[in-house]
Coordinates of C-alpha atoms in Angstrom, one line a residue:
M1 CA 16.7 -76.0 4.8
E2 CA 19.7 -74.1 6.2
K3 CA 19.3 -73.2 9.8
L4 CA 19.5 -69.5 10.7
E5 CA 21.7 -68.6 13.6
V6 CA 20.0 -66.3 16.1
L7 CA 22.5 -64.0 17.7
P8 CA 22.1 -62.8 21.3
L9 CA 20.6 -59.3 21.6
S10 CA 23.7 -57.9 23.2
Y11 CA 25.9 -59.1 20.4
R12 CA 23.6 -57.7 17.7
N13 CA 23.6 -54.3 19.4
A14 CA 27.4 -54.3 19.6
Q15 CA 27.7 -55.2 15.9
T16 CA 25.2 -52.6 14.7
A17 CA 26.3 -49.9 17.1
V18 CA 22.8 -48.6 17.7
P19 CA 22.9 -46.2 20.7
P20 CA 20.3 -46.7 23.4
L21 CA 17.2 -44.5 23.3
S22 CA 18.3 -42.6 26.4
A23 CA 21.6 -41.7 24.8
W24 CA 19.9 -40.4 21.7
A25 CA 17.4 -38.4 23.7
G26 CA 20.2 -37.0 25.8
G27 CA 22.2 -35.9 22.8
L28 CA 19.2 -34.2 21.3
F29 CA 18.5 -32.4 24.6
T30 CA 22.1 -31.2 24.8
S31 CA 22.0 -29.9 21.3
F32 CA 18.8 -28.1 22.1
L33 CA 20.3 -26.5 25.1
R34 CA 23.4 -25.4 23.2
Q35 CA 21.2 -23.7 20.5
A36 CA 19.1 -22.0 23.2
E37 CA 22.2 -20.7 24.9
K38 CA 23.6 -19.5 21.6
E39 CA 20.4 -17.6 20.9
A40 CA 20.2 -16.2 24.4
D41 CA 23.8 -14.8 24.0
C42 CA 22.7 -12.7 21.1
R43 CA 22.4 -9.0 22.0
V44 CA 19.5 -7.1 20.3
A45 CA 19.6 -3.4 20.1
I46 CA 16.0 -2.1 20.0
L47 CA 16.0 1.1 17.9
L48 CA 13.0 3.1 19.3
C49 CA 11.9 6.4 17.8
T50 CA 9.5 8.6 19.7
Y51 CA 7.6 11.8 19.0
H52 CA 4.8 12.9 21.3
G53 CA 4.3 9.3 22.4
Q54 CA 3.0 9.8 26.0
H55 CA -0.3 7.9 25.5
Y56 CA 1.1 4.5 24.6
L57 CA 4.8 4.5 25.2
A58 CA 4.8 2.9 28.6
E59 CA 2.7 0.0 27.3
Q60 CA 5.3 -0.5 24.5
L61 CA 8.2 -0.4 27.0
E62 CA 6.5 -3.0 29.2
S63 CA 6.1 -5.3 26.2
F64 CA 9.9 -5.1 25.8
A65 CA 10.3 -6.2 29.5
A66 CA 8.0 -9.2 28.8
Q67 CA 10.1 -10.6 26.0
S68 CA 11.1 -14.3 26.3
H69 CA 14.4 -13.2 24.7
T70 CA 15.9 -11.1 27.5
N71 CA 19.2 -10.0 26.1
W72 CA 18.2 -6.6 24.7
E73 CA 18.8 -2.9 25.2
V74 CA 16.8 0.1 24.1
W75 CA 18.2 3.1 22.2
A76 CA 15.4 5.7 22.2
S77 CA 15.7 8.7 19.8
D78 CA 13.2 11.4 20.5
D79 CA 12.4 13.9 17.7
G80 CA 11.5 16.9 19.7
S81 CA 8.6 15.8 21.9
E82 CA 6.9 18.5 24.0
D83 CA 4.6 16.2 26.0
D84 CA 5.5 13.7 28.7
T85 CA 7.6 11.4 26.4
H86 CA 10.9 12.4 28.0
S87 CA 9.7 11.9 31.6
I88 CA 8.3 8.5 30.7
L89 CA 11.7 7.5 29.2
E90 CA 13.6 8.9 32.2
A91 CA 11.3 7.0 34.6
Y92 CA 12.2 3.7 32.8
I93 CA 15.9 4.5 32.8
S94 CA 15.6 4.8 36.6
K95 CA 13.5 1.6 36.7
W96 CA 15.7 -0.5 34.4
G97 CA 19.1 1.1 34.8
S98 CA 21.1 2.9 32.1
G99 CA 22.3 -0.4 30.7
R100 CA 18.8 -1.2 29.5
L101 CA 17.6 2.1 28.1
S102 CA 19.3 5.3 26.9
M103 CA 17.7 8.4 25.5
H104 CA 19.0 10.5 22.6
F105 CA 17.9 13.4 20.4
G106 CA 16.8 12.8 16.8
P107 CA 17.5 15.0 13.8
A108 CA 13.9 16.4 13.8
E109 CA 13.5 15.7 10.1
G110 CA 10.8 13.1 10.3
F111 CA 10.4 9.5 11.4
A112 CA 12.4 8.0 8.5
A113 CA 15.4 10.2 9.2
N114 CA 15.2 9.5 12.9
F115 CA 15.3 5.7 12.3
L116 CA 18.2 6.1 9.9
S117 CA 20.1 8.2 12.4
L118 CA 19.8 5.3 14.9
T119 CA 20.7 2.7 12.3
C120 CA 23.9 4.6 11.4
N121 CA 24.9 5.5 15.0
A122 CA 28.4 4.1 15.4
S123 CA 27.9 3.9 19.2
I124 CA 25.3 1.2 18.9
N125 CA 26.8 -2.3 18.8
A126 CA 24.8 -5.5 19.0
D127 CA 24.3 -8.8 17.2
F128 CA 20.9 -7.8 15.8
Y129 CA 18.9 -4.6 15.5
A130 CA 15.1 -4.3 15.9
Y131 CA 13.1 -1.3 14.8
S132 CA 10.3 -0.2 17.1
D133 CA 7.5 2.3 17.0
Q134 CA 6.3 4.0 20.2
D135 CA 2.7 2.9 20.3
D136 CA 2.6 -0.9 19.6
V137 CA 2.6 -3.9 21.9
W138 CA 5.1 -6.6 21.1
E139 CA 4.1 -10.3 21.6
A140 CA 6.3 -12.0 24.1
D141 CA 8.0 -14.2 21.5
K142 CA 8.7 -11.4 19.0
L143 CA 12.5 -11.2 19.5
A144 CA 12.9 -14.9 20.1
R145 CA 11.3 -15.8 16.7
A146 CA 13.5 -13.2 14.9
V147 CA 16.7 -14.3 16.6
Q148 CA 16.0 -17.9 15.9
W149 CA 15.7 -17.3 12.2
L150 CA 18.6 -14.8 12.0
Q151 CA 20.9 -17.3 13.7
S152 CA 20.3 -19.7 10.9
V153 CA 21.8 -17.3 8.4
P154 CA 25.6 -17.0 8.0
A155 CA 26.8 -13.8 9.7
E156 CA 28.3 -12.5 6.5
V157 CA 25.0 -12.6 4.6
P158 CA 22.7 -9.6 5.0
A159 CA 19.5 -10.8 6.7
L160 CA 16.2 -9.2 7.5
Y161 CA 13.3 -10.6 9.5
C162 CA 9.7 -9.2 9.3
S163 CA 6.2 -10.4 10.0
R164 CA 2.5 -9.9 9.9
T165 CA 0.8 -7.8 12.6
Q166 CA -2.3 -8.1 14.7
L167 CA -4.3 -4.9 14.2
V168 CA -5.7 -3.4 17.3
D169 CA -7.6 -0.2 18.1
A170 CA -6.5 2.6 20.4
D171 CA -7.6 0.6 23.4
N172 CA -5.7 -2.6 22.3
N173 CA -8.9 -4.4 21.1
E174 CA -8.3 -6.7 18.1
I175 CA -9.8 -5.5 14.9
G176 CA -8.1 -7.7 12.3
V177 CA -4.7 -8.8 10.9
S178 CA -2.4 -7.3 8.3
P179 CA -2.5 -8.9 4.8
L180 CA -0.8 -12.3 4.3
F181 CA 1.7 -12.1 1.5
T182 CA 2.5 -15.4 -0.1
K183 CA 4.9 -14.5 -3.0
A184 CA 8.6 -14.7 -2.3
P185 CA 10.4 -11.6 -1.1
S186 CA 12.7 -10.2 -3.8
F187 CA 14.3 -7.1 -5.1
A188 CA 11.7 -7.1 -8.0
N189 CA 9.0 -7.0 -5.4
A190 CA 10.8 -4.5 -3.2
L191 CA 10.9 -1.9 -6.0
M192 CA 7.1 -1.9 -6.0
Q193 CA 6.2 -2.3 -2.3
N194 CA 7.3 -3.0 1.2
I195 CA 6.0 -6.3 2.6
G196 CA 7.2 -5.8 6.2
G197 CA 6.4 -3.0 8.6
G198 CA 9.4 -1.4 10.2
N199 CA 7.8 -2.2 13.6
T200 CA 8.3 -5.9 12.9
M201 CA 11.8 -5.7 11.4
V202 CA 14.9 -7.2 12.9
F203 CA 18.2 -7.4 11.0
N204 CA 21.8 -8.5 11.4
N205 CA 25.1 -6.7 11.2
A206 CA 25.7 -7.5 7.6
A207 CA 22.4 -5.7 6.7
R208 CA 23.2 -2.9 9.0
E209 CA 26.6 -2.3 7.4
L210 CA 24.9 -1.9 4.0
L211 CA 22.5 0.7 5.5
R212 CA 25.4 2.5 7.2
E213 CA 27.4 2.6 4.0
A214 CA 24.4 4.1 2.2
G215 CA 24.3 6.7 4.9
E216 CA 21.7 8.4 7.1
N217 CA 21.1 11.4 4.9
K218 CA 19.2 9.4 2.2
S219 CA 16.0 10.9 0.9
V220 CA 13.9 7.8 1.1
I221 CA 10.2 7.4 1.5
T222 CA 10.4 5.2 4.6
H223 CA 13.2 3.5 6.5
D224 CA 11.6 0.1 6.4
W225 CA 10.9 0.1 2.6
W226 CA 14.5 1.2 2.1
A227 CA 15.8 -1.7 4.3
Y228 CA 13.8 -4.2 2.2
M229 CA 15.2 -2.8 -1.0
V230 CA 18.8 -2.7 0.2
V231 CA 18.9 -6.2 1.7
T232 CA 17.2 -7.9 -1.3
G233 CA 19.1 -5.8 -3.8
C234 CA 22.5 -6.7 -2.3
G235 CA 21.9 -10.4 -2.3
G236 CA 20.7 -10.8 1.3
R237 CA 17.9 -12.9 2.7
V238 CA 14.4 -11.7 3.9
F239 CA 12.1 -13.9 5.9
Y240 CA 8.4 -12.9 6.1
D241 CA 6.9 -14.6 9.2
S242 CA 3.2 -15.4 8.6
K243 CA 2.6 -15.3 12.4
P244 CA 1.8 -11.8 13.8
T245 CA 4.5 -10.8 16.3
L246 CA 3.1 -7.5 17.6
R247 CA -0.2 -5.7 18.1
Y248 CA -0.2 -2.8 15.7
R249 CA -2.2 0.0 17.2
Q250 CA -4.5 2.0 14.8
H251 CA -5.3 5.4 16.1
G252 CA -5.7 9.0 15.0
G253 CA -2.0 9.8 15.7
N254 CA -0.5 7.2 13.4
L255 CA 2.1 8.7 11.1
V256 CA 1.9 5.5 9.0
G257 CA -1.1 3.1 9.4
T258 CA -2.1 -0.2 7.9
N259 CA -2.9 -0.5 4.1
A260 CA -5.4 -3.3 4.6
D261 CA -8.8 -1.6 4.4
W262 CA -10.7 -0.1 1.5
T263 CA -10.1 3.4 2.6
A264 CA -6.3 2.8 2.3
R265 CA -6.8 1.2 -1.1
F266 CA -8.8 4.2 -2.3
N267 CA -6.1 6.5 -1.0
R268 CA -3.5 4.6 -2.9
I269 CA -5.5 4.9 -6.2
R270 CA -5.9 8.6 -5.6
M271 CA -2.1 9.0 -4.9
L272 CA -1.4 7.1 -8.1
F273 CA -3.4 9.5 -10.2
Q274 CA -1.8 12.4 -8.4
G275 CA 1.7 11.1 -9.4
R276 CA 2.8 10.3 -5.9
F277 CA 3.9 6.7 -6.8
K278 CA 6.0 8.1 -9.6
L279 CA 7.7 10.6 -7.2
W280 CA 8.4 7.7 -4.8
N281 CA 10.0 5.7 -7.5
D282 CA 12.2 8.7 -8.4
S283 CA 13.4 8.9 -4.8
N284 CA 14.0 5.2 -4.5
I285 CA 15.9 4.8 -7.8
S286 CA 18.1 7.8 -6.9
A287 CA 19.0 6.3 -3.5
L288 CA 19.6 2.9 -5.0
L289 CA 22.0 4.2 -7.6
T290 CA 24.3 5.3 -4.9
L291 CA 24.5 1.6 -3.8
Q292 CA 24.5 0.0 -7.3
H293 CA 28.1 -1.2 -6.9
R294 CA 26.7 -3.4 -4.0
L295 CA 23.7 -4.8 -6.0
T296 CA 24.0 -8.2 -7.5
P297 CA 24.5 -8.3 -11.3
E298 CA 20.9 -9.6 -11.7
N299 CA 19.4 -6.9 -9.5
R300 CA 21.5 -4.2 -11.1
E301 CA 20.0 -5.2 -14.4
I302 CA 16.5 -5.2 -12.9
L303 CA 17.0 -1.7 -11.6
Q304 CA 18.4 -0.4 -14.9
C305 CA 15.6 -2.0 -16.9
F306 CA 13.0 -0.5 -14.6
A307 CA 14.5 2.9 -14.6
K308 CA 14.9 3.0 -18.4
A309 CA 11.4 1.8 -19.0
R310 CA 9.8 4.6 -17.1
G311 CA 10.9 7.1 -19.7
M312 CA 9.8 5.1 -22.7
R313 CA 6.6 5.4 -24.8
L314 CA 3.7 3.2 -24.0
I315 CA 4.4 -0.1 -25.8
P316 CA 8.2 -0.2 -25.2
R317 CA 7.5 0.9 -21.6
L318 CA 5.2 -2.1 -21.0
I319 CA 7.6 -4.5 -22.7
H320 CA 10.6 -3.3 -20.6
L321 CA 8.6 -3.2 -17.3
K322 CA 7.5 -6.8 -18.0
R323 CA 11.1 -7.7 -18.7
S324 CA 12.3 -6.2 -15.5
G325 CA 10.1 -8.7 -13.6
I326 CA 8.7 -6.2 -11.1
Y327 CA 5.6 -7.3 -9.2
R328 CA 3.3 -6.7 -6.2
Q329 CA 2.1 -9.4 -3.8
T330 CA -1.6 -9.4 -4.7
L331 CA -3.8 -9.6 -7.9
L332 CA -5.3 -6.2 -7.2
G333 CA -1.9 -4.7 -6.6
N334 CA -0.6 -6.0 -9.9
I335 CA -3.7 -4.7 -11.7
G336 CA -2.9 -1.3 -10.2
L337 CA 0.7 -1.7 -11.3
V338 CA -0.4 -2.3 -14.9
A339 CA -2.7 0.7 -14.8
A340 CA 0.1 2.9 -13.4
A341 CA 2.3 1.7 -16.3
I342 CA -0.3 2.5 -18.9
L343 CA -0.9 5.9 -17.5
G344 CA 2.8 6.7 -17.2
K345 CA 2.4 7.1 -13.4
I346 CA 5.2 4.7 -12.5

């Protein structure tokens, strides 16, 4: 039997060039530090819209201060408040300094127009942009989670982060969570619904440039639904985080609340029969047509197929809507979609 030669350990290590465990761990730690530093360098502009927000505004501002990602600045646009909103903002300007918070005057044309005015404001420059309502409470890692994902997307690709929310009552007591959507974000879905509340959205400069190109004078239903349609339609990426990143306060003064309970579902059915959904689609299609040169060829075809189907008779309408690929995130939602198509309310 041939005798095997046993090489000294040091010789074997030299031949195979296996780095010591300490060197491997050190390299990993260095890589982690570089990534952390890269994320920390990212400037986030928080686009905060206010209107008679005196009851909860301070708590929202304090949740900004508690963020683990500390490189942020707040651009607050007030839409004509006559309560103590201005004095609260001015107090935080004094507390934080003008480099942290600045106050501006909105167009006084509703919350969607106010958010779009901030989105298109050429004075605001950052790496990422976060929409914020006046009455929520952000979890401490909200911005950090968004920045981490956005950093993974090439800068030239439009990217939008959004998440679930923890539902709370007026006193910040937990009452549930927003629905968990499991189907992939897409333009075909965006035509039918918005999966991410604006209060959770953070987006990059490539996405913002698309929204700025579309302009602030768009007659859209909501700014967040519009952002979801634009980013997906123009070939961007959307990440829906299943982990809630903020406490979404439900109270009598909500301009827009959660759609999770049965009252909201009943209201959606009522609005469907009243033709509200059809009017929303009229507005969305009209707005999207001004950006159709930016849509991907596939998404342009989806939009054209959907728009054409709406004016057809029943059977051709159903065939073309099916061909367009539009869908909602839940079974009940898709049943409602079919009903709307049959009734000509789409």
